[in-house]
Coordinates of C-alpha atoms in Angstrom, one line a residue:
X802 CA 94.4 103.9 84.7
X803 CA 92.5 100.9 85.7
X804 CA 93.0 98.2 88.6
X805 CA 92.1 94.3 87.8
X806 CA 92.2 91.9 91.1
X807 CA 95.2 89.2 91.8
X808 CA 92.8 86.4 91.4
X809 CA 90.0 87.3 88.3
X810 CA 89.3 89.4 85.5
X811 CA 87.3 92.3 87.9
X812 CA 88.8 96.0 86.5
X813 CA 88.0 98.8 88.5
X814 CA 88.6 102.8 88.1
X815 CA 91.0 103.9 90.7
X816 CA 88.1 106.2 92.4
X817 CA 86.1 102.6 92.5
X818 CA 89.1 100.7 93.4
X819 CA 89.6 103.1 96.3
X820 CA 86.1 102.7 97.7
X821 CA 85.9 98.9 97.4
X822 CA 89.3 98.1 99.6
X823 CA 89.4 94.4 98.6
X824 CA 88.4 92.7 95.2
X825 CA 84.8 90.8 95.3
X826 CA 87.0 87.4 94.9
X827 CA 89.4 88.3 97.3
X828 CA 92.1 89.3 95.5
X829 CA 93.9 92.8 95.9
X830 CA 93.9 95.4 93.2
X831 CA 97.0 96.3 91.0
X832 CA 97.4 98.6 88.2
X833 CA 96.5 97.0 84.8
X834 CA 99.8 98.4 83.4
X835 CA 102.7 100.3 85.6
X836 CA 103.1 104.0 84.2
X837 CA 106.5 104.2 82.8
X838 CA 107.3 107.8 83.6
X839 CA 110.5 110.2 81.9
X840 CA 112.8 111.2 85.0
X841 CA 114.0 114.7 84.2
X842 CA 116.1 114.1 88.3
X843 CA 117.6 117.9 87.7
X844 CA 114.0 118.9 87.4
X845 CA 112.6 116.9 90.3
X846 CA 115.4 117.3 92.8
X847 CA 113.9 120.9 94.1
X848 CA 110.3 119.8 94.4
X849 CA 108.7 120.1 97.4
X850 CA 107.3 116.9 99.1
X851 CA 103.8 117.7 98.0
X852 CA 104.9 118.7 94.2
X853 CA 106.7 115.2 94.0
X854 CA 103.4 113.4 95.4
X855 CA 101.0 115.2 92.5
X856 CA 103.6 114.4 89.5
X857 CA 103.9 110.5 90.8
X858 CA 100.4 110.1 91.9
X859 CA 98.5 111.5 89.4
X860 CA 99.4 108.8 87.4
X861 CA 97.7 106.0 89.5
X862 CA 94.7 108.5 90.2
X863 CA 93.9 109.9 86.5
X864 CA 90.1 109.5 87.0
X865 CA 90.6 112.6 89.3
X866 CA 90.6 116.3 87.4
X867 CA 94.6 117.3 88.7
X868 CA 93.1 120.3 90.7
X869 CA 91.4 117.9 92.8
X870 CA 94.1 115.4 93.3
X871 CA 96.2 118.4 93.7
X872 CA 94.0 120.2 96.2
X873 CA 93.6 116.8 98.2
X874 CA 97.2 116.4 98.1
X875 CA 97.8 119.9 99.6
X876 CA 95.6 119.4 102.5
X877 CA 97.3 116.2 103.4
X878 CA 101.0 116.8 103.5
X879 CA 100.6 120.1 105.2
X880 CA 101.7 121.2 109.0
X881 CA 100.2 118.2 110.7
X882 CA 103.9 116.9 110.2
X883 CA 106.4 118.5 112.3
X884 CA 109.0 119.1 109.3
X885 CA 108.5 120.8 106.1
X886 CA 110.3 118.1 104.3
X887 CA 107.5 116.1 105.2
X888 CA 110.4 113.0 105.3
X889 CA 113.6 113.8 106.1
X890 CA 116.7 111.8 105.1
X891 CA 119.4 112.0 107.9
X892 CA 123.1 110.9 107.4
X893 CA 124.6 109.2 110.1
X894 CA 128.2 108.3 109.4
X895 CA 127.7 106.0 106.4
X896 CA 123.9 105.6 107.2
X897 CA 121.2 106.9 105.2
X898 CA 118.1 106.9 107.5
X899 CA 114.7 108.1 105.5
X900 CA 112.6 109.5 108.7
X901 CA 108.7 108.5 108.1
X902 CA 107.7 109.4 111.5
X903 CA 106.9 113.2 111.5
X904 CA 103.0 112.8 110.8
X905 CA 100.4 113.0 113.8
X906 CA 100.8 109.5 115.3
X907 CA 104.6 109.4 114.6
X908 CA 104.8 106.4 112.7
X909 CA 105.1 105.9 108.6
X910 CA 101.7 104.9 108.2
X911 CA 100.9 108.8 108.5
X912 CA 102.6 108.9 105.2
X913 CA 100.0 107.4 103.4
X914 CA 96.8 107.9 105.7
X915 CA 97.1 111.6 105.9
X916 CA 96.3 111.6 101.8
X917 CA 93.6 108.2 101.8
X918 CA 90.9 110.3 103.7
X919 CA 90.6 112.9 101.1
X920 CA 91.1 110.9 98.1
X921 CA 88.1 108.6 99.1
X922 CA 86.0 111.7 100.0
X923 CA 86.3 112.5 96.7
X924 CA 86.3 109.3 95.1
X925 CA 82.7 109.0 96.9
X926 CA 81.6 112.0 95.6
X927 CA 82.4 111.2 92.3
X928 CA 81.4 107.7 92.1
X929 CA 77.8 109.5 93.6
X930 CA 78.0 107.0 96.2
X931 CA 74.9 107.7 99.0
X932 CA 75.8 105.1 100.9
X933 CA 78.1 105.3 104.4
X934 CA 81.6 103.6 104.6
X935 CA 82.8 101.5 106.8
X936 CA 86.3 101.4 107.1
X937 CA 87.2 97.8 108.3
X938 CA 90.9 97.9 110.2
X939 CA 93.1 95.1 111.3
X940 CA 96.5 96.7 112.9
X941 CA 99.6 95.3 114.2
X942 CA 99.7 98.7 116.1
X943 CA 100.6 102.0 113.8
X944 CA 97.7 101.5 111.4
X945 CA 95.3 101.9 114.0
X946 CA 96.1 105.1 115.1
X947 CA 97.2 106.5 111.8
X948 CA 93.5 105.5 110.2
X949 CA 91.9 106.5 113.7
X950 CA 93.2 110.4 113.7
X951 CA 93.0 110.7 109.4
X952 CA 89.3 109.6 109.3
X953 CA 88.0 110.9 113.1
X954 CA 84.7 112.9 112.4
X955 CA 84.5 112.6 108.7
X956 CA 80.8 112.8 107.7
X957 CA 79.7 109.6 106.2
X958 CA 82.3 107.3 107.4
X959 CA 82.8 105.2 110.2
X960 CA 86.3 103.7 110.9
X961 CA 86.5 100.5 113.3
X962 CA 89.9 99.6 114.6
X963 CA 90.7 95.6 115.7
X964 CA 94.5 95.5 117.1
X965 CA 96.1 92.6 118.9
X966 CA 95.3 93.3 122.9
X967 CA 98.4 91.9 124.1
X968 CA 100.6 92.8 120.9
X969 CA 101.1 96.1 120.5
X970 CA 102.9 98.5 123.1
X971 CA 101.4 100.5 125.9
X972 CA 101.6 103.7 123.7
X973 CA 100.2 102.2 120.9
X974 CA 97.4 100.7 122.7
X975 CA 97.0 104.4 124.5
X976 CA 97.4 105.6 120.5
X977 CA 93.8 104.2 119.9
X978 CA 91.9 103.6 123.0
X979 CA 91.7 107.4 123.7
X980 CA 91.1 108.6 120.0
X981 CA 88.3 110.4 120.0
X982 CA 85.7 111.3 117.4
X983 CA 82.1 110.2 117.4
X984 CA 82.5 107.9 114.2
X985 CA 85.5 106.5 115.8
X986 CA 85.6 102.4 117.6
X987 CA 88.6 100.3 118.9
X988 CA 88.5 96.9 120.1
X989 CA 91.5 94.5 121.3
X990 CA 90.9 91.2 120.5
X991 CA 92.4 87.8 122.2
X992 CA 94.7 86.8 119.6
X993 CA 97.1 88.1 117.4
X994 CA 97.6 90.4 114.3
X995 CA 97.4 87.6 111.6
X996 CA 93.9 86.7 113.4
X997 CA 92.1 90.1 113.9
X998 CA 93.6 90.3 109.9
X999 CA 91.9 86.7 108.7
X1000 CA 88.7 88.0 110.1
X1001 CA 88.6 91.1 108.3
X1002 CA 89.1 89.8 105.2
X1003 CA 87.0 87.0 105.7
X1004 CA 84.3 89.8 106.2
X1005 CA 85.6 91.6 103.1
X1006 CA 84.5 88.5 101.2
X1007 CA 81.5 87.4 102.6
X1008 CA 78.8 87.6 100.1
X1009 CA 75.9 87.5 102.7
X1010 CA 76.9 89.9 105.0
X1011 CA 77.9 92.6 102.5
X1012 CA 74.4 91.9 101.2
X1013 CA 73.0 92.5 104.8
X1014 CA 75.2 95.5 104.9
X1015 CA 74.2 96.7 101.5
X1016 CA 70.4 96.9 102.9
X1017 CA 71.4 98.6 106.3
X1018 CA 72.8 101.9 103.9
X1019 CA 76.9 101.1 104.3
X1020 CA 79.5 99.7 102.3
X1021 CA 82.7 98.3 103.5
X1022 CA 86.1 99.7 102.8
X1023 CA 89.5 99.4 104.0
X1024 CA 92.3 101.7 105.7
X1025 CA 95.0 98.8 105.7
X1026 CA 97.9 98.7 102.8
X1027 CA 95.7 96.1 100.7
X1028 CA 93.5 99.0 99.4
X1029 CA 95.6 101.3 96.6
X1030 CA 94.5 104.5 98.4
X1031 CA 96.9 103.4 101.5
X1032 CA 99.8 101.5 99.4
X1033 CA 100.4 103.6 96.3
X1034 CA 101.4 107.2 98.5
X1035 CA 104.4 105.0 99.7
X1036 CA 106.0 104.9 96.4
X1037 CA 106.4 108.6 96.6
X1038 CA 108.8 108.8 99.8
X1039 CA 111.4 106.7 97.8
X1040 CA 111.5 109.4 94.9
X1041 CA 111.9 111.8 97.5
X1042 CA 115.1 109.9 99.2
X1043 CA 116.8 109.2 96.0
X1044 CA 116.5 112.7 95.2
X1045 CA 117.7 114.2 98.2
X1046 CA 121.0 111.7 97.8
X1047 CA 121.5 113.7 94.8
X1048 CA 120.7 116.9 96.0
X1049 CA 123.0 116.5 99.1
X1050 CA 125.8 115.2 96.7
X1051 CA 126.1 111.9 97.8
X1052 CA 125.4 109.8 94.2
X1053 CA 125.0 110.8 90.9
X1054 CA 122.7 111.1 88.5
X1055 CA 121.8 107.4 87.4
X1056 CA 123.6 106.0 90.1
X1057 CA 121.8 102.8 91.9
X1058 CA 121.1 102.5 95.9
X1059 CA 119.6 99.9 98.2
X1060 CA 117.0 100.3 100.0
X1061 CA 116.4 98.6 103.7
X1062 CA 113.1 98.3 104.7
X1063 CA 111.5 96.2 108.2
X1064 CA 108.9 94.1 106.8
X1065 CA 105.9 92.8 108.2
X1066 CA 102.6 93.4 106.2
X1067 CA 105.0 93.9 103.0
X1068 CA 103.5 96.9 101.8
X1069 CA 106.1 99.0 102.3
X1070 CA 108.9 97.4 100.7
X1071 CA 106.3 96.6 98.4
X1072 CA 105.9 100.3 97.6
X1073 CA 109.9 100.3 96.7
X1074 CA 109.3 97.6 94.6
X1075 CA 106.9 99.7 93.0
X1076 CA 108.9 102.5 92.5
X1077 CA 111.9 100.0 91.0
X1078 CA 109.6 99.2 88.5
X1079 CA 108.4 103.2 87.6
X1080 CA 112.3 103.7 86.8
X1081 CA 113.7 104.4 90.4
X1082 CA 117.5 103.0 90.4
X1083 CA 117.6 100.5 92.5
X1084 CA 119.8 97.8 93.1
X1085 CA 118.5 95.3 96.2
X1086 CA 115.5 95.6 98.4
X1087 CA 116.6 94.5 101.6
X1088 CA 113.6 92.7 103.4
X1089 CA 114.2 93.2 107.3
X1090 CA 112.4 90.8 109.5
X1091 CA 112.0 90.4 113.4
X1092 CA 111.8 86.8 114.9
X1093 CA 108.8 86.4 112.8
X1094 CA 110.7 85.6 110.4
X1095 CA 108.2 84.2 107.6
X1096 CA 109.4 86.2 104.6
X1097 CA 113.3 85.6 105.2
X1098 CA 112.7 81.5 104.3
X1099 CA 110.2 82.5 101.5
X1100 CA 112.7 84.9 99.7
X1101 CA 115.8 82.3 100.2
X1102 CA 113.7 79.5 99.4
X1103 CA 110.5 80.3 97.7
X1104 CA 108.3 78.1 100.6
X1105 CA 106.0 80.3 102.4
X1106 CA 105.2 78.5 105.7
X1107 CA 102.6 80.0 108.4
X1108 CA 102.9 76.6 110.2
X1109 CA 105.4 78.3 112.7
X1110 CA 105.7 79.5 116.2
X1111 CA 104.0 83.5 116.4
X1112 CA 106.6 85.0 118.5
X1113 CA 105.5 88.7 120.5
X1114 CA 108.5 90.8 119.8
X1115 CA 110.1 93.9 120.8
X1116 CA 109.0 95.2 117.3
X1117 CA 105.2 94.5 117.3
X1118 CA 104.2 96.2 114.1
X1119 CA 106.2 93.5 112.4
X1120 CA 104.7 90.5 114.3
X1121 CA 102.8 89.3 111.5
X1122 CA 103.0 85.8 109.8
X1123 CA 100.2 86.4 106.8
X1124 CA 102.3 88.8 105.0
X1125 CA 99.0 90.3 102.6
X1126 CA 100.9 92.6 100.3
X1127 CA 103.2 89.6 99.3
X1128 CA 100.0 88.6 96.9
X1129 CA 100.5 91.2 94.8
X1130 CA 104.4 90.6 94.3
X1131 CA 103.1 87.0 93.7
X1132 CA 100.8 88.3 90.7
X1133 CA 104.2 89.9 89.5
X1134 CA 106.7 87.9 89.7
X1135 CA 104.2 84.8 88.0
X1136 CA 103.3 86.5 85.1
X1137 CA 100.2 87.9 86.2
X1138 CA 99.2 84.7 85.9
X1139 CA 94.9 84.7 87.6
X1140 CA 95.1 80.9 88.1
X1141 CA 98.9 80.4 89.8
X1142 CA 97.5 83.2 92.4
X1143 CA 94.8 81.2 93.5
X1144 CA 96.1 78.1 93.7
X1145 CA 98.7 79.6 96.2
X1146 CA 96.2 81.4 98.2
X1147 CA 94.1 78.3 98.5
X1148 CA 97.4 76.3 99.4
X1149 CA 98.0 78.8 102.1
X1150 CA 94.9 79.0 103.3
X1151 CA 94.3 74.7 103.4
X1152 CA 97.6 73.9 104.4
X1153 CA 99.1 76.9 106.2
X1154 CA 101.8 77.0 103.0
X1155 CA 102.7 77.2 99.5
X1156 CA 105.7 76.7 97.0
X1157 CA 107.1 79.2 94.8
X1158 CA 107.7 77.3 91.0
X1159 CA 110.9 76.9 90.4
X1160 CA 110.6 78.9 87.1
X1161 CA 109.2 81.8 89.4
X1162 CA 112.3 81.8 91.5
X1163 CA 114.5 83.6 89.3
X1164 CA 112.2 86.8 90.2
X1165 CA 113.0 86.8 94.1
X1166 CA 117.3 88.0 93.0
X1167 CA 115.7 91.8 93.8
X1168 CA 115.6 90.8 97.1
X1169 CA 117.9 90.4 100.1
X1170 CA 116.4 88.9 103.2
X1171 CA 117.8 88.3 107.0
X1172 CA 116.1 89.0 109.8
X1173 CA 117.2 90.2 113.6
X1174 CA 115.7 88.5 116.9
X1175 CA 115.1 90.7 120.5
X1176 CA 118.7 90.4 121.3
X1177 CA 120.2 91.4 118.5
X1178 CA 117.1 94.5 118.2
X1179 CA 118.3 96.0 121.5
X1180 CA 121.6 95.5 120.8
X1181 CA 121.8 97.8 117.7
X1182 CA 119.7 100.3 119.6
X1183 CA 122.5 100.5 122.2
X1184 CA 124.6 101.0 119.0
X1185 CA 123.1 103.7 117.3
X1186 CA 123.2 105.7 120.1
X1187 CA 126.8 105.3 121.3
X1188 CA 128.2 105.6 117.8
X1189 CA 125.8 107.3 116.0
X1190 CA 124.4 109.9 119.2
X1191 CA 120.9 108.4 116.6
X1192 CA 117.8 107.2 118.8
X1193 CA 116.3 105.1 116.7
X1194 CA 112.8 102.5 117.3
X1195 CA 113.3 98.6 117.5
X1196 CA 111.4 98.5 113.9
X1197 CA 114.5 100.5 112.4
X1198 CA 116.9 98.6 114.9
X1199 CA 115.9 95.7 113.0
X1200 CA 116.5 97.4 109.6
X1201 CA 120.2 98.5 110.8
X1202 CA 121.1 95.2 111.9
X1203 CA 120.0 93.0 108.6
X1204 CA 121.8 96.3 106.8
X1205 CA 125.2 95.4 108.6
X1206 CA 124.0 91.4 107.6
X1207 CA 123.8 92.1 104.2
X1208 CA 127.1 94.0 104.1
X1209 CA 129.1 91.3 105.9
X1210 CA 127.5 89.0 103.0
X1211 CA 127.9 90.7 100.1
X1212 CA 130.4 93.7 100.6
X1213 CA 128.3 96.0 98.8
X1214 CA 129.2 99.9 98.9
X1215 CA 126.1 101.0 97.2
X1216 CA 124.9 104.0 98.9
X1217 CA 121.8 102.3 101.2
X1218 CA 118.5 104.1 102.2
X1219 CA 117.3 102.6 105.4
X1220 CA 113.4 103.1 106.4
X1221 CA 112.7 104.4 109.5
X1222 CA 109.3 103.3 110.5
X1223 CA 108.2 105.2 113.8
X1224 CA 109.4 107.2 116.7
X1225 CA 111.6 105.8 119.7
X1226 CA 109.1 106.9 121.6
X1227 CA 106.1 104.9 120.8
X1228 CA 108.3 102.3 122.1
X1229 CA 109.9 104.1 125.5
X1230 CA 110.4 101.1 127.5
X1231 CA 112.2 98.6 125.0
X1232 CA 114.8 101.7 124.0
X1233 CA 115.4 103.0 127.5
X1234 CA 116.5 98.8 128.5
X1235 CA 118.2 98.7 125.1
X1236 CA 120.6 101.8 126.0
X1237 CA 120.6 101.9 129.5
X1238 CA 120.7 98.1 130.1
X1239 CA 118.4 98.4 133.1
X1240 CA 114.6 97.7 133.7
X1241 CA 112.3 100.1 132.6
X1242 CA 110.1 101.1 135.9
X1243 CA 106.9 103.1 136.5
X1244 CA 104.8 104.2 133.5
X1245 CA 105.8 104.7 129.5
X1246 CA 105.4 108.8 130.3
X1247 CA 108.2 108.8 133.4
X1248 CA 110.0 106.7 131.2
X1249 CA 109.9 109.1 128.3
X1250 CA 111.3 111.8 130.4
X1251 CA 114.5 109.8 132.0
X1252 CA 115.2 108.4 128.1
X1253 CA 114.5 112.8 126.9
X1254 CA 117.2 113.5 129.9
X1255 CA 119.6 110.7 129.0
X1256 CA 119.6 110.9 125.2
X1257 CA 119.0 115.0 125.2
X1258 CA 116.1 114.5 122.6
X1259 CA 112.7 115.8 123.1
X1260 CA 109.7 113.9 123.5
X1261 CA 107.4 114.2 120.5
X1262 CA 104.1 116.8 121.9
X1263 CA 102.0 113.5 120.5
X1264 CA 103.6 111.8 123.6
X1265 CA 102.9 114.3 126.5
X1266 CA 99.5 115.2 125.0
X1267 CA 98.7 111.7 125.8
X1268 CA 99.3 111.2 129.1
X1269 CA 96.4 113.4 130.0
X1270 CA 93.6 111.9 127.8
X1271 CA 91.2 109.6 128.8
X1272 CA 90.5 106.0 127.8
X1273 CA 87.4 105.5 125.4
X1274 CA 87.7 102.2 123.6
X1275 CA 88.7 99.7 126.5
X1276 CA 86.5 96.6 124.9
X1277 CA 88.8 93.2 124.2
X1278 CA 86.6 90.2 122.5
X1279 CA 87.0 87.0 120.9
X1280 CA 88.1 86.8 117.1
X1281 CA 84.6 85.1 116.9
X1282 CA 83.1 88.4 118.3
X1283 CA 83.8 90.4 114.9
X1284 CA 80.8 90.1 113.2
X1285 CA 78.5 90.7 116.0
X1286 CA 80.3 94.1 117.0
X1287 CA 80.2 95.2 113.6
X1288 CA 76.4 94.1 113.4
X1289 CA 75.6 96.1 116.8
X1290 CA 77.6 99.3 115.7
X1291 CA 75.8 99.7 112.6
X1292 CA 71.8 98.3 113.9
X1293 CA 70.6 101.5 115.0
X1294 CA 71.4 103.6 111.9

């Protein structure tokens, strides 16, 4: 398996692909050919979660022996998550909800950054790479946190968080300013997601720093969803739900579902899109957006338009207007055409916006997009829990209510599997207003134990453990400021 960039000719091994992050010409890496793989579902339906992973992944990580990518699997999927099933798939009424939020930092990205660590450990090792990383980190909130706890004391890495200061909730901010670990650095910045994520990729591509770099003994890497070590572990989980429908009796073998997914960064439902193309039987992708709504107009119109008002939104980890993953959907839906790629990219990058051809549109009919404002977010989390007795987050809030969209539309029965992106609790204050329609008052951790009493759930030991650590990372800078941090972090070593 080799990986070639969205935007040149550059092929990589996947061990290389993994330690690089981002393509020298800015482009993100894809498989040179998607493995085509026999589904034996009577077979498959009793593996465990980590069995599943090794027989999907060691297809997109063959430069591995299989008793290393199986070891590193092992260690990753293990009892750091609260479950054995690693990802549960709940049925509520007609509702399918896949739960991604067992991990350490109760949020999906766990699913993936639980396994990166070790497989670019390894990848270093084989590679013979002397040099330190430098994980570079722009996060709308979960990232963070998730990248923070998988790489905290690792010899020879550092990881360096950048998160949107006034963007992210109070837990998620707690998340990361208290992670410890001496390799570990968090900074807010005075801006947004898209800008703390412009800057790192700028840095990504910046020939003379990563020379300057080079000659201080580090090389830069990535623990967001552009690097393959972070997007293709999400494929996995969708095996693993369509399987459990069929072991629980719900469809039959063959049978087709939907999948919901809320979409910010569009890695995730990128990953389904993935799996769609491996020989999973899916019917629509249903692309659920907040208020930042960016990816609805692209997929109903095929004009991709940043030149829009950011809104901060009740489901942060979505708040994103430079969707990066959408790149490599791009590459496939144009024919994996080098030149078309960049010419969007520049388009978007000059003029904020680019037009999908209209003999490219045809490939956007996998797709179903609508999106859900605050209202309507709060509204559905009232909703679950009256009807359902189901706390769910405003990110999977947003998920149910373009689900019920998409039904009134099309009055499709396919059996749906609907994402469920992080706990309720990362988000205490927006779900005790949605179901109690009163104003959240004193701190997050009071307000965890009223919503614990009210709901009769119990608050996730992440949570309490929290409330008695101490703040470590409580720097906020300028965008501009980027550089010069990294610089000073890295001067004396």
């Amino acid at each position: 398996m080799e990986y070639k960039s969205t935007r040149g000719n550059i092929r990589l091994t996947s061990t290389k692909t993994l330690i690089q992050g981002l393509s020298d010409d800015g482009g993100l890496f894809v498989p040179v050919e998607f493995p085509k793989l026999e589904w034996n579902f009577k077979e498959l339906m009793n593996k465990k979660y980590n069995e599943l992973a090794f027989y999907i992944l060691k297809n997109y990580f063959n430069d591995f022996d299989e008793n290393t990518l199986l070891n590193c699997i092992t260690k990753a999927y293990d009892d750091k998550f609260d479950t054995k099933e690693i990802a549960p798939l709940v049925k509520k009424d007609k509702f399918y909800f896949l739960e991604l939020f067992h991990g350490p930092t109760l949020a999906f990205k766990d699913m993936a950054l639980s396994l990166f660590p070790y497989l670019l450990k390894e990848a270093k090792l084989k590679e013979n790479i002397k040099k330190e990383i430098v994980i570079l980190t722009a996060t709308s909130g979960d990232t963070g946190k998730a990248a923070l706890e998988a790489f905290r004391d690792i010899e020879g890495i550092k990881i360096i968080v950048f998160y949107p200061s006034k963007g992210v909730s109070n837990i998620q901010r707690l998340q990361m300013t208290t992670q410890e670990g001496e390799n570990t650095f968090v900074f807010g910045i005075n801006g947004n997601f898209d800008d703390a994520q412009r800057a790192v990729k700028e840095i990504f591509s910046d020939v003379h720093f990563n020379e300057e770099i080079d000659k201080r003994g580090y090389a830069l890497s990535s623990a967001n969803s552009i690097n393959i070590g972070r997007l293709f572990p999400q494929i996995v989980y969708y095996f693993y739900a369509y399987l459990k429908l069929l072991k629980m009796g719900e469809i039959s073998e063959g049978e087709y579902v939907n999948i919901v997914v809320p979409t910010g960064n569009f890695g995730n439902i990128l990953a389904a899109y993935y799996a769609k193309k491996m020989g999973l039987k899916v019917n629509k992708l249903i692309c659920a957006s907040n208020k930042n709504n960016v990816l609805y107009d692209f997929l109903r119109s095929g004009v991709y338009d940043i030149r829009r008002n950011f809104y901060t939104t009740i489901s942060p980890s979505m708040d994103i207007l430079v969707s990066s993953n959408l790149e490599r959907f791009l590459y496939d839906a144009c024919g994996e055409d080098e030149d078309i790629i960049r010419a969007l990219m520049r388009d978007l990058k000059e003029f904020g916006c680019f037009k999908l051809s209209e003999k490219y549109m045809d490939s956007l009919k996998d797709f179903y997009a609508n999106f859900a404002d605050d209202k309507e977010t709060c509204s559905e989390i009232r909703w679950a829990f009256l009807n359902l007795r189901y706390l769910i987050d405003p990110h999977t809030a947003v998920a149910l209510n373009v689900y019920k969209k998409y039904l009134k539309d099309t009055d499709d029965d396919t059996k749906t599997i609907i994402a469920s992106t992080a706990s309720p609790y990362k988000f205490v204050a927006s779900v005790y207003k949605a179901i109690t329609l009163k104003e959240p008052y004193g701190d997050e951790f009071m307000l965890a134990d009223e919503l614990s009493k009210l709901t009769k759930t119990s608050i996730p030991k992440q949570i309490v453990e929290l409330n008695n650590k101490r703040v470590l990372h409580n720097k906020v800078i300028d965008k501009g400021e980027i550089y010069d941090v990294i610089k000073d972090i890295l001067k004396g070593d």
